[in-house]
Short mmCIF file of C-alpha atoms in Angstrom, two decimals:
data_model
loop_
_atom_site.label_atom_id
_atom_site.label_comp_id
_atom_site.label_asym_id
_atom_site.label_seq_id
_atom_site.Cartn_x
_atom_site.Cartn_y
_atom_site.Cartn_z
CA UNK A 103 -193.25 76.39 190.29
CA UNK A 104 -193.10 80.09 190.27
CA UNK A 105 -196.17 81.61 188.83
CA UNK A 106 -195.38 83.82 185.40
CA UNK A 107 -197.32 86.73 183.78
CA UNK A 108 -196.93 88.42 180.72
CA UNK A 109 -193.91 90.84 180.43
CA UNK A 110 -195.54 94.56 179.98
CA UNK A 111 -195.83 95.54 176.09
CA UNK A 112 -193.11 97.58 174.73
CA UNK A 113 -192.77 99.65 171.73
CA UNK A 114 -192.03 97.41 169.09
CA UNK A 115 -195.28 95.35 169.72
CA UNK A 116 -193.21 92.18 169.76
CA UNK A 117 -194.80 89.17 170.98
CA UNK A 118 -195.15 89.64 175.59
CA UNK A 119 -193.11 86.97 176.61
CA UNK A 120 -194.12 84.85 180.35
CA UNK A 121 -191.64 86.51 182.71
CA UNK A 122 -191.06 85.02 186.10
CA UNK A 123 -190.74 88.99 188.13
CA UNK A 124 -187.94 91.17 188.43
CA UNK A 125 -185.07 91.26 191.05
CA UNK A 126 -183.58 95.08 191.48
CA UNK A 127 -179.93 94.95 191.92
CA UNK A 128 -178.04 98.16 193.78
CA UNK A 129 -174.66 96.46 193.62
CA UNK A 130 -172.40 94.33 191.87
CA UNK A 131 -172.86 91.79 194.79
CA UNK A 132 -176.27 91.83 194.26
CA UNK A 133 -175.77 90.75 190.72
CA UNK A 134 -173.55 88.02 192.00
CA UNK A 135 -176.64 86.78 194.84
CA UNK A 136 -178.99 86.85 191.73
CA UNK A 137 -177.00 84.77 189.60
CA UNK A 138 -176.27 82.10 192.55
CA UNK A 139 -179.67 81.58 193.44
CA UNK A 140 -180.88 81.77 189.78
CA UNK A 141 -178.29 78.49 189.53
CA UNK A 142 -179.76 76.47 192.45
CA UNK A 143 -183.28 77.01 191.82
CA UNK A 144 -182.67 76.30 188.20
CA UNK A 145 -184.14 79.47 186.61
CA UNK A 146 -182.56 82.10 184.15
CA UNK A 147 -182.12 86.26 184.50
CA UNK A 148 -182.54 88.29 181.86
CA UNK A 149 -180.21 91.65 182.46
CA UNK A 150 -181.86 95.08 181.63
CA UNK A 151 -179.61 98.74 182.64
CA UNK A 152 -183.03 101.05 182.05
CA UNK A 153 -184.83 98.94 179.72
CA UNK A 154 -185.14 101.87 177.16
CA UNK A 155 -183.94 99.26 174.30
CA UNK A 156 -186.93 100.81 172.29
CA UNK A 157 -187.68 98.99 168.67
CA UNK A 158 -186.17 95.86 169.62
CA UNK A 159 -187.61 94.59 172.29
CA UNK A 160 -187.48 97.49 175.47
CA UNK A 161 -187.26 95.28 178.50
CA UNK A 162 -188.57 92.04 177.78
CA UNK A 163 -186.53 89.07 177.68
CA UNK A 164 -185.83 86.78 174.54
CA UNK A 165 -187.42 83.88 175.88
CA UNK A 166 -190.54 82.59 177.89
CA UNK A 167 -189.45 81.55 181.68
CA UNK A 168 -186.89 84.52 182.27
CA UNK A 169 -186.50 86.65 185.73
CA UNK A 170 -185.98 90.59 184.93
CA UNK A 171 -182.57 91.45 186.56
CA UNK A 172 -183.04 95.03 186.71
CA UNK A 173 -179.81 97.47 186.88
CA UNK A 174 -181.40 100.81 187.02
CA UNK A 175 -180.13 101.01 190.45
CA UNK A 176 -176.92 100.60 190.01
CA UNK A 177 -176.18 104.87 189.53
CA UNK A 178 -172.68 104.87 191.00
CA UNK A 179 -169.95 106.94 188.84
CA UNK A 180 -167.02 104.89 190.46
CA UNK A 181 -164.45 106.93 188.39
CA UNK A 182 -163.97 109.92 186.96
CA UNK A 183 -160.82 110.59 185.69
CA UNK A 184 -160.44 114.11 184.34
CA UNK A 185 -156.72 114.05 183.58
CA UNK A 186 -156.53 111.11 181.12
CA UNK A 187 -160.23 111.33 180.35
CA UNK A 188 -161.98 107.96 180.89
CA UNK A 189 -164.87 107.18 183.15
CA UNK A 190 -166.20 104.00 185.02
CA UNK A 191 -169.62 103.59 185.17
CA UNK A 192 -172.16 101.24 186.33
CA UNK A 193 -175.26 100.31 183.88
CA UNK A 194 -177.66 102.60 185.73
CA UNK A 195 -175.87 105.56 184.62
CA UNK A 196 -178.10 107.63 181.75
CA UNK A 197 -176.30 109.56 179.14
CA UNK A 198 -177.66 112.80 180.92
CA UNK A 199 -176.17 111.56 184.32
CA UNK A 200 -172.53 111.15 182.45
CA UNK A 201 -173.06 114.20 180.41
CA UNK A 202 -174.19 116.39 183.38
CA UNK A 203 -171.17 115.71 185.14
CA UNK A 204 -168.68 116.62 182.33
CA UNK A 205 -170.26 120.07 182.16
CA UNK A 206 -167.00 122.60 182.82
CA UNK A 207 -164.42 119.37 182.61
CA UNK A 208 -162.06 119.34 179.72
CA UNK A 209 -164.25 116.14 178.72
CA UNK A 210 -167.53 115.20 177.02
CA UNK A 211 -169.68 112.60 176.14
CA UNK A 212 -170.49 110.94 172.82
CA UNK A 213 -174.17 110.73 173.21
CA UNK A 214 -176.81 109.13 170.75
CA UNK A 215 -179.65 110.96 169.38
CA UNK A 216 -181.81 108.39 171.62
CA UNK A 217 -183.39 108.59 175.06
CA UNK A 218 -181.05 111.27 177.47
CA UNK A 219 -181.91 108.52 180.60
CA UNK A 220 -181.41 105.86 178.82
CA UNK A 221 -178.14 104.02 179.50
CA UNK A 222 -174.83 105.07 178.54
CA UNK A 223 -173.66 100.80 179.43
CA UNK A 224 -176.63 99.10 178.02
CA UNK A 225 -176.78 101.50 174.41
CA UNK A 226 -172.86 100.57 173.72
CA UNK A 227 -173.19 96.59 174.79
CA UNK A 228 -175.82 96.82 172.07
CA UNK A 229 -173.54 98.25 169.81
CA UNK A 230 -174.98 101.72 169.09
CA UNK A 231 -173.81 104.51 167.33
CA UNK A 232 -173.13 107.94 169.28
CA UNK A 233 -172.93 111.42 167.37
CA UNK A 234 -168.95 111.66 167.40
CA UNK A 235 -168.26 108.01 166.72
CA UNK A 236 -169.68 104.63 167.27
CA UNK A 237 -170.10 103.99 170.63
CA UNK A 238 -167.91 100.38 170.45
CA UNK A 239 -165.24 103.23 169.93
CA UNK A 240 -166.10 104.52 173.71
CA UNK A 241 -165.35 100.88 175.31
CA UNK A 242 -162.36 100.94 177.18
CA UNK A 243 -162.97 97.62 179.59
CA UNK A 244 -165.44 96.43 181.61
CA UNK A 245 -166.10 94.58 185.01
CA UNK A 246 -168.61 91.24 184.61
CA UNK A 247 -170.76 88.94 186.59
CA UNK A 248 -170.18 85.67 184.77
CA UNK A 249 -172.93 82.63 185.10
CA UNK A 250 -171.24 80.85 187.93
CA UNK A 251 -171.43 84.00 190.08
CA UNK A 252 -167.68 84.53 189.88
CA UNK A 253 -166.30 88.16 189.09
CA UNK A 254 -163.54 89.05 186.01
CA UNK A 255 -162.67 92.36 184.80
CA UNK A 256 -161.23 93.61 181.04
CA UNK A 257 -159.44 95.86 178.82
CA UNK A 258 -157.43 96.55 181.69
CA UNK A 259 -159.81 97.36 184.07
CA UNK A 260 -158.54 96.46 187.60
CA UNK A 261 -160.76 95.72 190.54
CA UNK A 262 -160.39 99.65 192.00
CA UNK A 263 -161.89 101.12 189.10
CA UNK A 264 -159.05 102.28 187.83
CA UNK A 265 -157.76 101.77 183.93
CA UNK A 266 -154.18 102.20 183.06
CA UNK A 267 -154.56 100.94 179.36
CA UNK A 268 -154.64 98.51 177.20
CA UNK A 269 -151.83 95.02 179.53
CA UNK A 270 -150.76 92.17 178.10
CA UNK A 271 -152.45 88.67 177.58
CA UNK A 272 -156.11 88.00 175.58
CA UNK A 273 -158.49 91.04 176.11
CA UNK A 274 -162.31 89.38 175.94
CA UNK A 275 -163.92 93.06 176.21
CA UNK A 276 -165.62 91.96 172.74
CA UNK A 277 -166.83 88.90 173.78
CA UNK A 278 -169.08 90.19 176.01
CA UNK A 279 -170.71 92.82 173.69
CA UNK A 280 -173.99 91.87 172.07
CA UNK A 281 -174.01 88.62 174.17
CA UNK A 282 -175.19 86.22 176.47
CA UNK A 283 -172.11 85.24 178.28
CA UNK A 284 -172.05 87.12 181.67
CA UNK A 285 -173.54 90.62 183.39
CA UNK A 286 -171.72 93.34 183.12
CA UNK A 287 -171.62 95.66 186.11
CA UNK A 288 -169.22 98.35 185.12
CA UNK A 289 -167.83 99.90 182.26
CA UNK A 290 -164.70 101.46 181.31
CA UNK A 291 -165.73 104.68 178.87
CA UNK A 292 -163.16 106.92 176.96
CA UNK A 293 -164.05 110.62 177.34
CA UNK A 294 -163.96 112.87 173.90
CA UNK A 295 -161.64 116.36 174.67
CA UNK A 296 -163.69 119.17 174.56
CA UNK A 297 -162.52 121.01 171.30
CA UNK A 298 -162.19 124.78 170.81
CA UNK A 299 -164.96 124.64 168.28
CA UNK A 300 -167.71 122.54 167.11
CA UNK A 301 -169.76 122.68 163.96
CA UNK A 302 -172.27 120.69 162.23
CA UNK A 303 -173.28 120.26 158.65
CA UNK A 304 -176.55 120.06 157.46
CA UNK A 305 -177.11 119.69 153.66
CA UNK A 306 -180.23 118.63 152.16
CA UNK A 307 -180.95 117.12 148.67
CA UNK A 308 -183.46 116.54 145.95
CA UNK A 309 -184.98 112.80 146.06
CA UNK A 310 -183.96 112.85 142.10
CA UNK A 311 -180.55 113.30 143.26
CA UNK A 312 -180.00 110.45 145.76
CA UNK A 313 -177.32 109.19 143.94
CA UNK A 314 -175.21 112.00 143.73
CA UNK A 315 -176.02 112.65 147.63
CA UNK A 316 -174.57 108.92 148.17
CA UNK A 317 -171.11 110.02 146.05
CA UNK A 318 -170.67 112.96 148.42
CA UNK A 319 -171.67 110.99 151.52
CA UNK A 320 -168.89 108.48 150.33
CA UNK A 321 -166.14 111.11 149.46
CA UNK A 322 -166.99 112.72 153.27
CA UNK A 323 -166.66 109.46 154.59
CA UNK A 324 -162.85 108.68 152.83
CA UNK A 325 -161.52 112.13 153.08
CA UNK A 326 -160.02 111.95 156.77
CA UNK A 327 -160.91 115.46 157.19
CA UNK A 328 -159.19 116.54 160.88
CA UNK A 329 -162.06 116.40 163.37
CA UNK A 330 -164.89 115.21 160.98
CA UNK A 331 -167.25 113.44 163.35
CA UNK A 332 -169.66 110.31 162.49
CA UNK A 333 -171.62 111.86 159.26
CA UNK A 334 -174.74 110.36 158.14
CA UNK A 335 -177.30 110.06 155.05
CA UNK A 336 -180.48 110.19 156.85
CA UNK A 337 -184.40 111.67 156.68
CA UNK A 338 -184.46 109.04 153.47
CA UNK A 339 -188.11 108.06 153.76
CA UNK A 340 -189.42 104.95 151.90
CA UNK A 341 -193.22 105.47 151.44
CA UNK A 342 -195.77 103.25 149.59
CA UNK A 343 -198.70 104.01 147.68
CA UNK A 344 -201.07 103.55 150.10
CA UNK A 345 -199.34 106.18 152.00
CA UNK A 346 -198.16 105.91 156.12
CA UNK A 347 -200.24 107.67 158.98
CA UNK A 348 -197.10 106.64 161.22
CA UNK A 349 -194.95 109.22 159.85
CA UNK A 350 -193.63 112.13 161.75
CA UNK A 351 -195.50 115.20 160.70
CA UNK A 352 -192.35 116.50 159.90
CA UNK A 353 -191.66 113.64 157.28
CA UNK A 354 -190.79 115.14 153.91
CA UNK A 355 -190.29 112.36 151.17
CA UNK A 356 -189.33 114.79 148.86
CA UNK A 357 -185.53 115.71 150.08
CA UNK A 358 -182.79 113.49 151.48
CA UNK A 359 -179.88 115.21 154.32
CA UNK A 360 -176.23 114.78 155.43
CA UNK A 361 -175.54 115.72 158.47
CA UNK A 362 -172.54 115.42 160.36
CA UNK A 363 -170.28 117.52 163.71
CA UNK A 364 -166.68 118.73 162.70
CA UNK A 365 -164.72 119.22 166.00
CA UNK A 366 -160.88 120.77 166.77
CA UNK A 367 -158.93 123.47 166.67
CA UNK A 368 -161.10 126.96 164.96
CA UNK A 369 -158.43 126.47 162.23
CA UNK A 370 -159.07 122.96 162.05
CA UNK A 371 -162.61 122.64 161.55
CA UNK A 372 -162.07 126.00 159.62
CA UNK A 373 -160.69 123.98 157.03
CA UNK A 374 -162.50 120.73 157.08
CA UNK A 375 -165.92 122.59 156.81
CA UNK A 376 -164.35 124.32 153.42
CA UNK A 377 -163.33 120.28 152.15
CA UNK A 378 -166.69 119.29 153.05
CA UNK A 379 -168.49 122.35 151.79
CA UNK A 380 -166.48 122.12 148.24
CA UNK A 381 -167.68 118.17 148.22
CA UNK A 382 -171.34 119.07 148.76
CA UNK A 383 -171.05 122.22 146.35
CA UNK A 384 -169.75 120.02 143.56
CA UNK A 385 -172.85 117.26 144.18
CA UNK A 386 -176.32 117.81 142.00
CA UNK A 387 -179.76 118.74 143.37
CA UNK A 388 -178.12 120.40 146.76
CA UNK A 389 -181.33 122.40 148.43
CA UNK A 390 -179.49 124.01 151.14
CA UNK A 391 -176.29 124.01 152.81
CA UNK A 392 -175.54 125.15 156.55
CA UNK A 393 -172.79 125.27 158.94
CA UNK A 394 -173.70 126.04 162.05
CA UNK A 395 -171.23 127.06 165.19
CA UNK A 396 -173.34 124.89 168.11
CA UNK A 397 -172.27 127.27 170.54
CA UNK A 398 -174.15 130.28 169.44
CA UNK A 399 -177.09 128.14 167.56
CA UNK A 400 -180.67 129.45 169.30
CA UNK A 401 -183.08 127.47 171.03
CA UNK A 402 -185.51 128.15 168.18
CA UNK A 403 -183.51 126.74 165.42
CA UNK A 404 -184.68 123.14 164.15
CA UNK A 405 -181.22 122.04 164.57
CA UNK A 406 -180.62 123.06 167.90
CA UNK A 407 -181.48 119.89 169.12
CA UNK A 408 -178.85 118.41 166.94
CA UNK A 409 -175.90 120.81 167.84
CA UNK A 410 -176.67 119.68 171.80
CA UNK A 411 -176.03 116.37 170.14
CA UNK A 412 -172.61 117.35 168.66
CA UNK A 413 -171.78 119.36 171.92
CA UNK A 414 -172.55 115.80 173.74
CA UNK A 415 -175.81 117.52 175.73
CA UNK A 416 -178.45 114.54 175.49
CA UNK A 417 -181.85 115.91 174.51
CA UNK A 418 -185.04 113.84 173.90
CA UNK A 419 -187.59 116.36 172.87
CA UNK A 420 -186.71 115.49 168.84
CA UNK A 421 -187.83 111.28 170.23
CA UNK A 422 -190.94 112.48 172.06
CA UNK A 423 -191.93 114.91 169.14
CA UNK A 424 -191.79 111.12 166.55
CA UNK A 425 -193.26 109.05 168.88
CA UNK A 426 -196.17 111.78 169.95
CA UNK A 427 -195.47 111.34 173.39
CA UNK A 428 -195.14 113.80 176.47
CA UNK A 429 -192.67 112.15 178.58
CA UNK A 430 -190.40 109.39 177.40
CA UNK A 431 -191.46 107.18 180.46
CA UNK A 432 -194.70 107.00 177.90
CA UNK A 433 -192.69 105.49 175.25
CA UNK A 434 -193.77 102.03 175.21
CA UNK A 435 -197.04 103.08 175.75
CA UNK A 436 -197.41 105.00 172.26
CA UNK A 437 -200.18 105.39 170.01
CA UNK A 438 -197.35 104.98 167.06
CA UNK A 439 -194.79 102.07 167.63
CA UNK A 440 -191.92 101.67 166.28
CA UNK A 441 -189.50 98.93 165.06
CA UNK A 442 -186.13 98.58 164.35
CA UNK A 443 -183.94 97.14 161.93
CA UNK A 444 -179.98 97.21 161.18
CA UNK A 445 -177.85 96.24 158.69
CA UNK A 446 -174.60 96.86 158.14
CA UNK A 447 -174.03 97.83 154.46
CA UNK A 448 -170.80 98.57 152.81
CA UNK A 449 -169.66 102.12 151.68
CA UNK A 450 -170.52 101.76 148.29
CA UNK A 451 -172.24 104.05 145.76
CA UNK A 452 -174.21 100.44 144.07
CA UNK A 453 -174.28 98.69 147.35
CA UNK A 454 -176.10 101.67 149.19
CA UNK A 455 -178.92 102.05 146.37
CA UNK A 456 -178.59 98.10 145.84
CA UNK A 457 -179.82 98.50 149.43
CA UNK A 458 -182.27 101.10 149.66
CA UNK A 459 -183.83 99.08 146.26
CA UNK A 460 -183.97 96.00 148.46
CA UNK A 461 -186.08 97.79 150.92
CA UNK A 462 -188.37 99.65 148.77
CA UNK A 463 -189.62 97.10 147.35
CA UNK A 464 -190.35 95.03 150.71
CA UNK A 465 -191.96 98.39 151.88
CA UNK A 466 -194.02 98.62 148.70
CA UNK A 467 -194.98 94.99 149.39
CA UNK A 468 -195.98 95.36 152.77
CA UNK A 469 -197.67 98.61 153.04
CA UNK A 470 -195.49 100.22 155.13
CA UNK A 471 -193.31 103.08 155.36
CA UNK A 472 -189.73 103.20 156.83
CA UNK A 473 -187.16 105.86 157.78
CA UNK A 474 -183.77 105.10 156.72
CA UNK A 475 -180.13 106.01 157.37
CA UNK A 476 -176.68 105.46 157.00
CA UNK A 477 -173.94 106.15 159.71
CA UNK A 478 -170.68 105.92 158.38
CA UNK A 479 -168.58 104.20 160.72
CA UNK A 480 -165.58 103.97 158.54
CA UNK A 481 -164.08 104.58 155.15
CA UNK A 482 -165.25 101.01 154.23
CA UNK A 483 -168.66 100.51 156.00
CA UNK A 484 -171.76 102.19 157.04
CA UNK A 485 -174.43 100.94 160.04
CA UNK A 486 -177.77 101.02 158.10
CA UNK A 487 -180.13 102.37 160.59
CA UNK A 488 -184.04 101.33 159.09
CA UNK A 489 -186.75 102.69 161.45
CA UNK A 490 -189.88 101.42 160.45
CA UNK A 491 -193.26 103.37 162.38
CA UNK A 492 -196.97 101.94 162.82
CA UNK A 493 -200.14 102.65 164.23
CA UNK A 494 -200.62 100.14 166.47
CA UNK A 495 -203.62 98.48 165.29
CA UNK A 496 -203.71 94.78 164.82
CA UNK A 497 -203.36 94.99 161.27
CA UNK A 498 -200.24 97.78 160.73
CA UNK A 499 -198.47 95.97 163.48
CA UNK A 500 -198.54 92.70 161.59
CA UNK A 501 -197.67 94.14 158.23
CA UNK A 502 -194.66 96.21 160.19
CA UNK A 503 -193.59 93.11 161.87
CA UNK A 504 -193.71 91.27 158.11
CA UNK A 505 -191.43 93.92 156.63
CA UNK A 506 -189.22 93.39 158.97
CA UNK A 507 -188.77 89.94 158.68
CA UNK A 508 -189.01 89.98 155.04
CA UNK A 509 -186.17 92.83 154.92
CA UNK A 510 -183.99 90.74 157.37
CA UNK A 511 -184.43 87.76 154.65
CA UNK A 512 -183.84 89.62 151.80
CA UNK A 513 -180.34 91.76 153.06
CA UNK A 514 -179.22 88.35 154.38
CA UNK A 515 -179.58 86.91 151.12
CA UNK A 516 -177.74 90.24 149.75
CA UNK A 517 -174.76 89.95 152.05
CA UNK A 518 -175.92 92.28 154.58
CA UNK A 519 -176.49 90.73 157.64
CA UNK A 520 -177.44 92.65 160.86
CA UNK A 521 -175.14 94.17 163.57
CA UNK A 522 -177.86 94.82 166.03
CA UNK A 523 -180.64 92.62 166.41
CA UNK A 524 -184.52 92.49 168.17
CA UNK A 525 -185.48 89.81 170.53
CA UNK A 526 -187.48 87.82 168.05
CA UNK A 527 -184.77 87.36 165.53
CA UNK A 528 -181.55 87.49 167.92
CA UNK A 529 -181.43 84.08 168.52
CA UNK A 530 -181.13 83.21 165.20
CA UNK A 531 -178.76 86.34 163.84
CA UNK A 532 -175.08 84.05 164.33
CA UNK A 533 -176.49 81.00 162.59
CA UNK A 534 -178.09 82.87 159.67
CA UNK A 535 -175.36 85.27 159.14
CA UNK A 536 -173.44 82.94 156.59
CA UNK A 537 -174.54 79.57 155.29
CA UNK A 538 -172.89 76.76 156.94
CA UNK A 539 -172.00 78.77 160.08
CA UNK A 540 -170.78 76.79 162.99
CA UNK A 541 -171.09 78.91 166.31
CA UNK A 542 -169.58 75.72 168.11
CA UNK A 543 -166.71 77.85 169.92
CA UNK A 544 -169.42 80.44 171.15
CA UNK A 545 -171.35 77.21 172.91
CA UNK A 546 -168.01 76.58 174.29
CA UNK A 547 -167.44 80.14 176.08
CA UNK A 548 -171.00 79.65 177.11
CA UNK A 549 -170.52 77.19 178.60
CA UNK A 550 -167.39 78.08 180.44
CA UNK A 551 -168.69 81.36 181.26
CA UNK A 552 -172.63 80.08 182.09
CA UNK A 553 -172.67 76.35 182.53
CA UNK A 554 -175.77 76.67 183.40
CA UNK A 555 -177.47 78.57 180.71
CA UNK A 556 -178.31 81.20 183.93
CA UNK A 557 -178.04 83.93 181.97
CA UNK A 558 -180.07 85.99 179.08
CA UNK A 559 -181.00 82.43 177.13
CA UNK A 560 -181.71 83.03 173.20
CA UNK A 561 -179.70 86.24 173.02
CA UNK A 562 -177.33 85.28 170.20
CA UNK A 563 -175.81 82.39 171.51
CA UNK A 564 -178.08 79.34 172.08
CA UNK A 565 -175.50 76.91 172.97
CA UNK A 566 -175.31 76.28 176.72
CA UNK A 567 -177.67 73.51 178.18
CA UNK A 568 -178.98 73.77 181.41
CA UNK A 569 -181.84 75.33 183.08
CA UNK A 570 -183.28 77.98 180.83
CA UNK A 571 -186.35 80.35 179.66
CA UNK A 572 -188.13 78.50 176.77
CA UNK A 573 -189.25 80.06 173.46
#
């Protein structure tokens, strides 16, 4: 039997899971060898793109008994298709690599406010939300290494990297998001035009006036504004009484933002800026209100980091300033760590406070502070993004851990079930997400798709038997 050591700690502090090594794969063939000798010897792979998964879990595999399958290597750009604006990328592709090569195209990149070399593949299986739009929004198709070795494609994706659209039959590019059921070796991405003009909105509020904040948040969110980009409530911190040491310096309990990009056409975002700025006029406690063009912001303005953002230039000094770290390679190293947790949450003015109640109090109860925002992903929902900071002393680290457990509990119980999970709680995220669940036709694509249980066991679907990592 292979010898196992403890997985190297990442920033959420979860518990180091027994890891068998890690196999580097350059090539999709590579991938393929992995998974076929994974199958005879009877062991599993657990796929990481750069392992910069930070908060829920970094590199480290859901389960005891794993191999690493590491993708960093696999950098290629296969396509880059400036005239119909889609690209087709392999997982070791960072958002800077992507972005970098857009510079001067007609194109650019909907990047996250996260790592710039973390992955643009791995960040959008997980479901994350970009600056223009959620990043599901980006997938176009995808190329995948499924659990007997064999090779299928999606969304239209041929074999040549080249995507003509949407074809006829099933598409199964969702089944492999947020899942356990193959590796994915290339992606499909849809480009955003580069508009004439970019601007983004910043508006602060009073605490006091959270729920007026909310009401123009919502009215943003329904207008359908030309060009309005993904808008946010965020900088909403939750502190309790005994106070939080975790906190960014530049924490401010004491005012609440919106902050969203408006793209198009001068005219166009001309206009939408005015509907936006006559919704945030008309809202109570309003501190400040600016519109800034992100093509003439300076270096020295605290929001230039965010207009890079909007203008899809990844930038990670805002990260390393919150997690008090020099060089994001550091990350998991960090004096403060820093957990994850992600509900989605209906857009609703009682809902959202019904929300933020439910994790006050759990806060309050625990000790421990949290960061929260809202990303409003459509005129009916929001992604509820709860970052929750801690020294990482024995102590803080169990009460953050707590809180985030308890918090899971209690939004479950509200209706509010995750859309992104951690590696401690993902194997249990399908079956808890509505009493009386059956996930029996999941356990039947796994096991059509990964007879063997080969690959990533515990990550959302549990149902495959065969030859696995233990908890």
């Amino acid at each position: 039997m292979e010898t196992e050591a403890l997985a190297d700690p990442d920033l959420g502090d979860h518990r180091r899971r027994h890891v068998r090594g890690t196999l580097f794969a350059g090539s999709t063939a590579d991938v393929q060898d992995a998974v076929r000798t994974a199958d005879r010897h009877g062991t599993a792979l657990y796929p990481v793109s750069t392992g910069r998964n930070w908060g829920m879990g970094s590199r480290t595999p859901v389960t005891d008994g794993c191999t690493v399958l590491d993708l960093r290597h696999m950098t290629r750009i296969r396509t880059l298709d400036l005239d119909r604006g889609y690209a087709v990328i392999e997982p070791g592709v960072s958002q800077r690599e992507l972005a970098q090569r857009l510079e001067g195209t007609p194109w650019m990149l909907n990047v996250t406010a996260g790592c710039a070399d973390a992955s643009f593949v791995g960040n959008t299986l997980e479901r994350g939300d970009g600056t223009i739009r959620a990043r599901s929004q980006d997938l176009l198709g995808l190329e995948v290494v499924l659990g007997t070795g064999e090779l299928m494609t999606t969304g239209g994706l041929d074999r040549h990297g080249r995507l003509p659209g949407s074809v006829a039959g099933p598409d199964l590019t969702r089944a492999f998001v947020q899942s356990n059921l193959g590796v994915v070796t290339a992606m499909g991405v849809g480009l955003i035009p580069r508009p004439e003009a970019i601007t983004l909105i910043n508006a602060t509020f009073t605490r006091p006036a959270l729920g007026s904040a909310i009401d123009a948040l919502t009215r943003i969110g329904r207008a359908a504004f030309a060009g309005t980009g993904l808008f946010r409530l965020k900088e909403l911190f939750i502190v309790p009484e005994s106070g939080s040491p975790a906190l960014p310096e530049t924490a401010d309990p004491e005012v609440l933002t919106i902050q969203g990009p408006l793209l198009g056409s001068r005219a166009g975002v001309k206009a939408a800026e005015e509907g936006v700025r006559d919704i945030v006029a008309g809202a109570d406690g309003l501190v400040s209100y600016r519109a800034l063009d992100t093509a003439t912001t300076p270096a020295d303005d605290p929001l230039y980091a965010r207009t890079l953002f909007a203008r899809g230039i990844p930038d990670c000094r805002s990260l390393r300033q919150g997690l008090r770290v020099n060089s994001c390679d550091q990350a998991d190293r960090a004096a403060v760590g820093w957990m994850m947790f992600l509900p989605v949450v209906p857009l609703d003015h009682d809902i959202l406070i019904r929300s933020i109640d439910i994790f006050s109090t759990e806060a309050e109860r625990h000790g421990t502070a949290g960061m929260l925002e809202f990303n409003v992903t459509s005129p009916h929902s929001t992604n509820m993004v709860v970052q929750i900071p801690f020294m990482r002393d024995p102590d803080s680290t169990h009460r953050a851990h707590s809180l985030r457990a308890a918090a899971r509990k209690a939004f479950l119980a509200a209706g509010f079930p995750p859309y992104r999970s951690n590696i401690d709680q993902a194997p249990d995220e399908i079956a808890d997400r509505a009493f009386g669940y059956l996930d029996g036709p999941l356990d039947g694509l796994k096991r059509l798709f990964d007879p063997a249980g080969v690959i990533a066991p515990g990550r959302y679907i549990n149902g495959a038997d065969g030859r696995r990592g233990s908890k």
